[in-house]
mmCIF file of C-alpha atoms and ligand atoms in Angstrom:
data_model
loop_
_atom_site.group_PDB
_atom_site.id
_atom_site.type_symbol
_atom_site.label_atom_id
_atom_site.label_comp_id
_atom_site.label_asym_id
_atom_site.label_seq_id
_atom_site.Cartn_x
_atom_site.Cartn_y
_atom_site.Cartn_z
ATOM 1 C CA UNK Y 19 13.554 89.865 37.720
ATOM 2 C CA UNK Y 20 13.603 91.030 41.326
ATOM 3 C CA UNK Y 21 12.540 87.581 42.505
ATOM 4 C CA UNK Y 22 15.369 85.969 40.540
ATOM 5 C CA UNK Y 23 17.887 88.378 42.081
ATOM 6 C CA UNK Y 24 16.489 87.913 45.591
ATOM 7 C CA UNK Y 25 16.612 84.113 45.243
ATOM 8 C CA UNK Y 26 20.191 84.228 43.891
ATOM 9 C CA UNK Y 27 21.240 86.438 46.771
ATOM 10 C CA UNK Y 28 19.443 84.228 49.322
ATOM 11 C CA UNK Y 29 21.404 81.303 47.868
ATOM 12 C CA UNK Y 30 24.635 83.169 48.617
ATOM 13 C CA UNK Y 31 25.271 84.152 45.006
ATOM 14 C CA UNK Y 32 26.584 87.474 43.759
ATOM 15 C CA UNK Y 33 25.017 88.918 40.615
ATOM 16 C CA UNK Y 34 26.798 90.227 37.527
ATOM 17 C CA UNK Y 35 24.796 92.344 35.075
ATOM 18 C CA UNK Y 36 25.646 92.898 31.416
ATOM 19 C CA UNK Y 37 23.361 95.671 30.126
ATOM 20 C CA UNK Y 38 22.913 95.495 26.342
ATOM 21 C CA UNK Y 39 20.638 96.679 23.558
ATOM 22 C CA UNK Y 40 20.745 93.222 21.989
ATOM 23 C CA UNK Y 41 22.093 92.274 18.556
ATOM 24 C CA UNK Y 42 24.727 90.436 20.553
ATOM 25 C CA UNK Y 43 28.169 89.858 19.070
ATOM 26 C CA UNK Y 44 31.529 88.556 20.283
ATOM 27 C CA UNK Y 45 32.131 91.852 22.104
ATOM 28 C CA UNK Y 46 29.021 91.396 24.242
ATOM 29 C CA UNK Y 47 29.980 87.782 24.890
ATOM 30 C CA UNK Y 48 33.355 88.949 26.215
ATOM 31 C CA UNK Y 49 31.383 91.060 28.724
ATOM 32 C CA UNK Y 50 29.442 87.931 29.697
ATOM 33 C CA UNK Y 51 32.730 86.068 30.216
ATOM 34 C CA UNK Y 52 33.913 88.904 32.458
ATOM 35 C CA UNK Y 53 30.634 88.789 34.417
ATOM 36 C CA UNK Y 54 31.040 85.020 34.910
ATOM 37 C CA UNK Y 55 34.515 85.717 36.330
ATOM 38 C CA UNK Y 56 33.340 88.434 38.694
ATOM 39 C CA UNK Y 57 30.022 87.076 39.984
ATOM 40 C CA UNK Y 58 28.255 83.746 40.556
ATOM 41 C CA UNK Y 59 25.125 84.501 38.597
ATOM 42 C CA UNK Y 60 25.071 86.397 35.273
ATOM 43 C CA UNK Y 61 22.129 88.465 34.060
ATOM 44 C CA UNK Y 62 22.016 90.011 30.579
ATOM 45 C CA UNK Y 63 19.505 92.777 29.965
ATOM 46 C CA UNK Y 64 18.329 93.377 26.414
ATOM 47 C CA UNK Y 65 16.507 96.643 25.902
ATOM 48 C CA UNK Y 66 16.727 99.083 22.995
ATOM 49 C CA UNK Y 67 16.438 102.156 25.156
ATOM 50 C CA UNK Y 68 14.348 104.805 23.385
ATOM 51 C CA UNK Y 69 15.451 107.675 25.639
ATOM 52 C CA UNK Y 70 19.123 107.472 24.623
ATOM 53 C CA UNK Y 71 18.384 107.998 20.915
ATOM 54 C CA UNK Y 72 18.068 111.536 19.588
ATOM 55 C CA UNK Y 73 15.695 112.788 16.931
ATOM 56 C CA UNK Y 74 16.803 111.457 13.529
ATOM 57 C CA UNK Y 75 19.008 108.734 15.059
ATOM 58 C CA UNK Y 76 18.658 105.017 14.335
ATOM 59 C CA UNK Y 77 16.196 103.924 17.075
ATOM 60 C CA UNK Y 78 13.687 102.529 14.563
ATOM 61 C CA UNK Y 79 16.218 100.686 12.450
ATOM 62 C CA UNK Y 80 18.434 99.528 15.353
ATOM 63 C CA UNK Y 81 18.817 95.766 14.734
ATOM 64 C CA UNK Y 82 16.566 93.587 16.895
ATOM 65 C CA UNK Y 83 17.618 89.934 16.881
ATOM 66 C CA UNK Y 84 15.883 88.532 19.953
ATOM 67 C CA UNK Y 85 15.834 84.814 19.060
ATOM 68 C CA UNK Y 86 19.542 84.769 18.147
ATOM 69 C CA UNK Y 87 20.371 86.824 21.256
ATOM 70 C CA UNK Y 88 18.563 84.382 23.537
ATOM 71 C CA UNK Y 89 20.347 81.436 21.899
ATOM 72 C CA UNK Y 90 23.705 83.195 22.316
ATOM 73 C CA UNK Y 91 22.961 83.892 25.989
ATOM 74 C CA UNK Y 92 22.009 80.288 26.587
ATOM 75 C CA UNK Y 93 25.154 79.019 24.855
ATOM 76 C CA UNK Y 94 27.243 81.440 26.946
ATOM 77 C CA UNK Y 95 25.796 80.110 30.206
ATOM 78 C CA UNK Y 96 23.853 83.250 31.096
ATOM 79 C CA UNK Y 97 21.606 82.587 34.119
ATOM 80 C CA UNK Y 98 18.810 85.035 33.263
ATOM 81 C CA UNK Y 99 17.906 87.434 30.474
ATOM 82 C CA UNK Y 100 15.894 90.519 31.384
ATOM 83 C CA UNK Y 101 13.817 91.702 28.417
ATOM 84 C CA UNK Y 102 11.516 94.501 29.523
ATOM 85 C CA UNK Y 103 9.192 96.286 27.126
ATOM 86 C CA UNK Y 104 9.409 100.010 26.417
ATOM 87 C CA UNK Y 105 5.951 100.484 27.941
ATOM 88 C CA UNK Y 106 7.089 98.877 31.210
ATOM 89 C CA UNK Y 107 10.280 100.917 31.418
ATOM 90 C CA UNK Y 108 9.013 104.230 30.064
ATOM 91 C CA UNK Y 109 5.256 104.588 30.485
ATOM 92 C CA UNK Y 110 3.638 107.718 29.031
ATOM 93 C CA UNK Y 111 3.939 109.665 32.284
ATOM 94 C CA UNK Y 112 7.639 108.842 32.950
ATOM 95 C CA UNK Y 113 9.312 112.024 34.207
ATOM 96 C CA UNK Y 114 12.445 111.257 36.253
ATOM 97 C CA UNK Y 115 15.908 111.358 34.675
ATOM 98 C CA UNK Y 116 19.495 110.986 35.856
ATOM 99 C CA UNK Y 117 21.791 113.693 34.554
ATOM 100 C CA UNK Y 118 25.559 113.383 34.999
ATOM 101 C CA UNK Y 119 26.941 116.818 34.200
ATOM 102 C CA UNK Y 120 30.724 116.505 33.977
ATOM 103 C CA UNK Y 121 31.841 113.439 32.018
ATOM 104 C CA UNK Y 122 28.827 113.729 29.706
ATOM 105 C CA UNK Y 123 30.163 117.028 28.299
ATOM 106 C CA UNK Y 124 32.105 117.040 25.036
ATOM 107 C CA UNK Y 125 32.875 114.082 22.745
ATOM 108 C CA UNK Y 126 29.616 112.209 21.994
ATOM 109 C CA UNK Y 127 27.792 114.391 24.531
ATOM 110 C CA UNK Y 128 28.298 117.396 22.277
ATOM 111 C CA UNK Y 129 26.853 115.718 19.200
ATOM 112 C CA UNK Y 130 24.182 113.538 20.824
ATOM 113 C CA UNK Y 131 22.367 115.874 23.212
ATOM 114 C CA UNK Y 132 20.424 113.918 25.840
ATOM 115 C CA UNK Y 133 22.161 110.647 24.966
ATOM 116 C CA UNK Y 134 23.983 110.199 28.278
ATOM 117 C CA UNK Y 135 20.945 111.347 30.230
ATOM 118 C CA UNK Y 136 19.091 108.469 28.570
ATOM 119 C CA UNK Y 137 21.919 106.015 29.252
ATOM 120 C CA UNK Y 138 22.388 107.026 32.902
ATOM 121 C CA UNK Y 139 18.644 106.903 33.514
ATOM 122 C CA UNK Y 140 18.102 103.445 32.063
ATOM 123 C CA UNK Y 141 21.237 101.994 33.672
ATOM 124 C CA UNK Y 142 20.197 103.373 37.056
ATOM 125 C CA UNK Y 143 16.778 101.759 36.515
ATOM 126 C CA UNK Y 144 18.423 98.445 35.563
ATOM 127 C CA UNK Y 145 20.579 98.630 38.699
ATOM 128 C CA UNK Y 146 17.435 99.181 40.787
ATOM 129 C CA UNK Y 147 15.611 96.276 39.159
ATOM 130 C CA UNK Y 148 18.420 93.703 38.886
ATOM 131 C CA UNK Y 149 20.371 94.797 42.002
ATOM 132 C CA UNK Y 150 23.718 93.572 40.631
ATOM 133 C CA UNK Y 151 26.944 93.459 42.637
ATOM 134 C CA UNK Y 152 28.909 94.136 39.473
ATOM 135 C CA UNK Y 153 27.933 95.533 36.078
ATOM 136 C CA UNK Y 154 30.120 95.004 33.024
ATOM 137 C CA UNK Y 155 30.510 97.512 30.183
ATOM 138 C CA UNK Y 156 32.761 97.694 27.131
ATOM 139 C CA UNK Y 157 35.671 100.107 26.797
ATOM 140 C CA UNK Y 158 34.469 100.938 23.271
ATOM 141 C CA UNK Y 159 31.911 103.260 24.880
ATOM 142 C CA UNK Y 160 34.597 104.977 26.951
ATOM 143 C CA UNK Y 161 32.533 108.097 27.672
ATOM 144 C CA UNK Y 162 29.557 105.984 28.716
ATOM 145 C CA UNK Y 163 31.851 104.169 31.178
ATOM 146 C CA UNK Y 164 33.094 107.504 32.565
ATOM 147 C CA UNK Y 165 29.528 108.812 32.980
ATOM 148 C CA UNK Y 166 28.351 105.623 34.698
ATOM 149 C CA UNK Y 167 31.369 105.442 37.018
ATOM 150 C CA UNK Y 168 30.653 109.036 38.045
ATOM 151 C CA UNK Y 169 26.945 108.288 38.540
ATOM 152 C CA UNK Y 170 27.819 105.321 40.768
ATOM 153 C CA UNK Y 171 30.232 107.443 42.803
ATOM 154 C CA UNK Y 172 28.056 110.551 43.075
ATOM 155 C CA UNK Y 173 24.884 108.639 43.980
ATOM 156 C CA UNK Y 174 26.579 106.030 46.220
ATOM 157 C CA UNK Y 175 25.191 103.163 44.156
ATOM 158 C CA UNK Y 176 26.331 99.801 45.593
ATOM 159 C CA UNK Y 177 27.542 98.423 42.248
ATOM 160 C CA UNK Y 178 31.067 97.768 41.012
ATOM 161 C CA UNK Y 179 31.649 98.866 37.410
ATOM 162 C CA UNK Y 180 33.880 96.474 35.501
ATOM 163 C CA UNK Y 181 35.212 97.366 32.059
ATOM 164 C CA UNK Y 182 36.216 94.843 29.394
ATOM 165 C CA UNK Y 183 38.652 95.702 26.563
ATOM 166 C CA UNK Y 184 37.437 96.557 23.057
ATOM 167 C CA UNK Y 185 36.807 93.425 20.984
ATOM 168 C CA UNK Y 186 38.063 93.880 17.431
ATOM 169 C CA UNK Y 187 37.879 92.151 14.075
ATOM 170 C CA UNK Y 188 41.204 90.764 12.802
ATOM 171 C CA UNK Y 189 41.664 93.961 10.734
ATOM 172 C CA UNK Y 190 41.216 96.227 13.770
ATOM 173 C CA UNK Y 191 37.595 97.313 13.347
ATOM 174 C CA UNK Y 192 35.958 97.578 16.779
ATOM 175 C CA UNK Y 193 32.953 95.254 17.023
ATOM 176 C CA UNK Y 194 29.635 97.095 17.038
ATOM 177 C CA UNK Y 195 26.045 96.162 16.313
ATOM 178 C CA UNK Y 196 26.055 99.110 13.886
ATOM 179 C CA UNK Y 197 28.813 97.548 11.712
ATOM 180 C CA UNK Y 198 26.081 95.599 9.969
ATOM 181 C CA UNK Y 199 24.859 98.891 8.441
ATOM 182 C CA UNK Y 200 28.132 99.207 6.443
ATOM 183 C CA UNK Y 201 28.184 98.520 2.708
ATOM 184 C CA UNK Y 202 30.991 96.241 1.548
ATOM 185 C CA UNK Y 203 33.014 99.243 0.296
ATOM 186 C CA UNK Y 204 32.548 100.993 3.652
ATOM 187 C CA UNK Y 205 33.472 97.808 5.499
ATOM 188 C CA UNK Y 206 36.790 97.803 3.585
ATOM 189 C CA UNK Y 207 37.577 101.350 4.785
ATOM 190 C CA UNK Y 208 36.209 100.930 8.320
ATOM 191 C CA UNK Y 209 39.419 99.561 9.967
ATOM 192 C CA UNK Y 210 41.126 102.857 9.057
ATOM 193 C CA UNK Y 211 39.343 104.448 12.007
ATOM 194 C CA UNK Y 212 41.441 102.360 14.372
ATOM 195 C CA UNK Y 213 44.530 102.776 12.194
ATOM 196 C CA UNK Y 214 44.071 106.565 12.504
ATOM 197 C CA UNK Y 215 43.999 106.289 16.304
ATOM 198 C CA UNK Y 216 47.193 104.233 16.207
ATOM 199 C CA UNK Y 217 48.796 106.938 14.013
ATOM 200 C CA UNK Y 218 47.871 109.499 16.689
ATOM 201 C CA UNK Y 219 49.103 107.287 19.500
ATOM 202 C CA UNK Y 220 52.426 106.799 17.717
ATOM 203 C CA UNK Y 221 53.241 110.536 17.935
ATOM 204 C CA UNK Y 222 52.081 110.855 21.562
ATOM 205 C CA UNK Y 223 55.096 111.386 23.821
ATOM 206 C CA UNK Y 224 55.187 113.087 27.180
ATOM 207 C CA UNK Y 225 55.249 116.857 26.542
ATOM 208 C CA UNK Y 226 53.787 116.709 23.013
ATOM 209 C CA UNK Y 227 50.935 119.171 22.423
ATOM 210 C CA UNK Y 228 47.542 117.531 21.901
ATOM 211 C CA UNK Y 229 46.962 119.207 18.483
ATOM 212 C CA UNK Y 230 49.979 117.305 17.129
ATOM 213 C CA UNK Y 231 48.377 114.000 18.139
ATOM 214 C CA UNK Y 232 44.973 115.029 16.793
ATOM 215 C CA UNK Y 233 46.546 116.183 13.497
ATOM 216 C CA UNK Y 234 48.110 112.741 13.017
ATOM 217 C CA UNK Y 235 44.694 111.105 13.445
ATOM 218 C CA UNK Y 236 43.052 113.605 11.082
ATOM 219 C CA UNK Y 237 45.814 113.206 8.478
ATOM 220 C CA UNK Y 238 45.372 109.444 8.418
ATOM 221 C CA UNK Y 239 41.580 109.663 8.156
ATOM 222 C CA UNK Y 240 41.954 112.348 5.478
ATOM 223 C CA UNK Y 241 43.483 109.704 3.180
ATOM 224 C CA UNK Y 242 40.089 107.943 3.180
ATOM 225 C CA UNK Y 243 37.556 110.454 1.860
ATOM 226 C CA UNK Y 244 34.601 108.215 2.681
ATOM 227 C CA UNK Y 245 35.068 109.198 6.354
ATOM 228 C CA UNK Y 246 33.433 112.328 7.662
ATOM 229 C CA UNK Y 247 34.959 112.872 11.139
ATOM 230 C CA UNK Y 248 32.663 114.285 13.806
ATOM 231 C CA UNK Y 249 35.269 114.689 16.529
ATOM 232 C CA UNK Y 250 38.837 113.708 17.301
ATOM 233 C CA UNK Y 251 39.601 114.406 20.951
ATOM 234 C CA UNK Y 252 42.388 113.802 23.458
ATOM 235 C CA UNK Y 253 40.709 113.751 26.853
ATOM 236 C CA UNK Y 254 41.380 112.852 30.463
ATOM 237 C CA UNK Y 255 40.329 109.184 30.607
ATOM 238 C CA UNK Y 256 38.382 109.714 33.845
ATOM 239 C CA UNK Y 257 36.805 113.167 33.595
ATOM 240 C CA UNK Y 258 36.621 113.477 29.785
ATOM 241 C CA UNK Y 259 38.057 117.018 30.080
ATOM 242 C CA UNK Y 260 40.219 117.961 27.081
ATOM 243 C CA UNK Y 261 43.971 117.345 27.530
ATOM 244 C CA UNK Y 262 46.272 120.058 26.172
ATOM 245 C CA UNK Y 263 49.656 118.376 26.531
ATOM 246 C CA UNK Y 264 50.439 114.674 26.705
ATOM 247 C CA UNK Y 265 51.529 113.733 30.229
ATOM 248 C CA UNK Y 266 52.919 110.524 31.671
ATOM 249 C CA UNK Y 267 52.407 107.663 29.230
ATOM 250 C CA UNK Y 268 51.373 104.123 30.087
ATOM 251 C CA UNK Y 269 49.221 105.024 33.063
ATOM 252 C CA UNK Y 270 45.951 104.967 31.135
ATOM 253 C CA UNK Y 271 45.319 108.653 31.804
ATOM 254 C CA UNK Y 272 44.735 109.714 28.195
ATOM 255 C CA UNK Y 273 41.759 108.816 26.042
ATOM 256 C CA UNK Y 274 42.233 109.396 22.320
ATOM 257 C CA UNK Y 275 38.716 109.127 20.925
ATOM 258 C CA UNK Y 276 37.167 109.518 17.509
ATOM 259 C CA UNK Y 277 33.679 109.542 16.029
ATOM 260 C CA UNK Y 278 33.189 109.567 12.292
ATOM 261 C CA UNK Y 279 30.491 108.923 9.768
ATOM 262 C CA UNK Y 280 31.264 106.323 7.152
ATOM 263 C CA UNK Y 281 28.408 106.888 4.736
ATOM 264 C CA UNK Y 282 25.291 106.937 6.907
ATOM 265 C CA UNK Y 283 26.875 104.933 9.730
ATOM 266 C CA UNK Y 284 28.372 106.650 12.754
ATOM 267 C CA UNK Y 285 31.354 104.767 14.158
ATOM 268 C CA UNK Y 286 33.281 105.440 17.372
ATOM 269 C CA UNK Y 287 36.580 104.063 18.616
ATOM 270 C CA UNK Y 288 39.278 104.928 21.131
ATOM 271 C CA UNK Y 289 42.732 104.142 22.454
ATOM 272 C CA UNK Y 290 43.851 104.660 26.045
ATOM 273 C CA UNK Y 291 47.486 105.361 26.937
HETATM 274 O O1 LIG N 1 26.021 100.279 25.692
HETATM 275 C C1 LIG N 1 24.819 100.016 25.466
HETATM 276 O O2 LIG N 1 24.495 99.068 24.750
HETATM 277 C C2 LIG N 1 23.733 100.897 26.077
HETATM 278 O O3 LIG N 1 24.133 102.226 26.099
HETATM 279 C C3 LIG N 1 23.304 100.434 27.476
HETATM 280 C C4 LIG N 1 24.451 100.519 28.476
HETATM 281 C C5 LIG N 1 22.800 98.995 27.393
HETATM 282 C C6 LIG N 1 22.167 101.305 27.991
HETATM 283 O O4 LIG N 1 21.056 101.252 27.159
#
């Protein structure tokens, strides 16, 4: 991988990295399109990162679709796919982790202890191996983006973070590799997660107290008993600190984020305003 990057660079090319855990869908391919726009050579990494999964989470059953992923990368004009093994990345004696301590608090950080430590660590490793000029992530994982932006800033990493909008199904459901876990009845309810966020966003005006916005989201989700919400949060879109009162709208300062179980599947989604 390092040789590929060195050769690309020697040929005057910039490198765009799209880090993924595979099971590629249209959302990932939109990240590839963004990477093509921002760099001359696009690398996709596929690695189901064991250290970002907690005990009892879906590491074992996380879908692995390597052949289809490679075909999708080829069709999308990806220049190289980096597919390390877990033993190469995390040998038995691995003992160095990256811990971002501000943006990783709250939201998913509260319910998935160690998750962002695992993400920051593996992404830092991928940056060291691939040496990209730009790395592209999806807005769906808004807290992950905040953590990684902060890591890049705090540690002076020479990588630009580029963020692509959430790719959605026609009915509003945010694309996710985990959507394939949904039963057909759950799939019918799933778009209500986004509809609930839009209900919250519709009551958000400058000066409105956050609980009013959160109540609108909760009320909408409450109409669909199959959902078991884990959190509904209005946060500063950069720091992830809770927002108490809605401020200036339209500047992208507010992140309205939700995580909810639909049956056994944990879904997340967000709106920025
Ligand atoms: O967003 C993901 O798929 C993962 O968290 C990432 C960034 C590839 C790190 O394992």
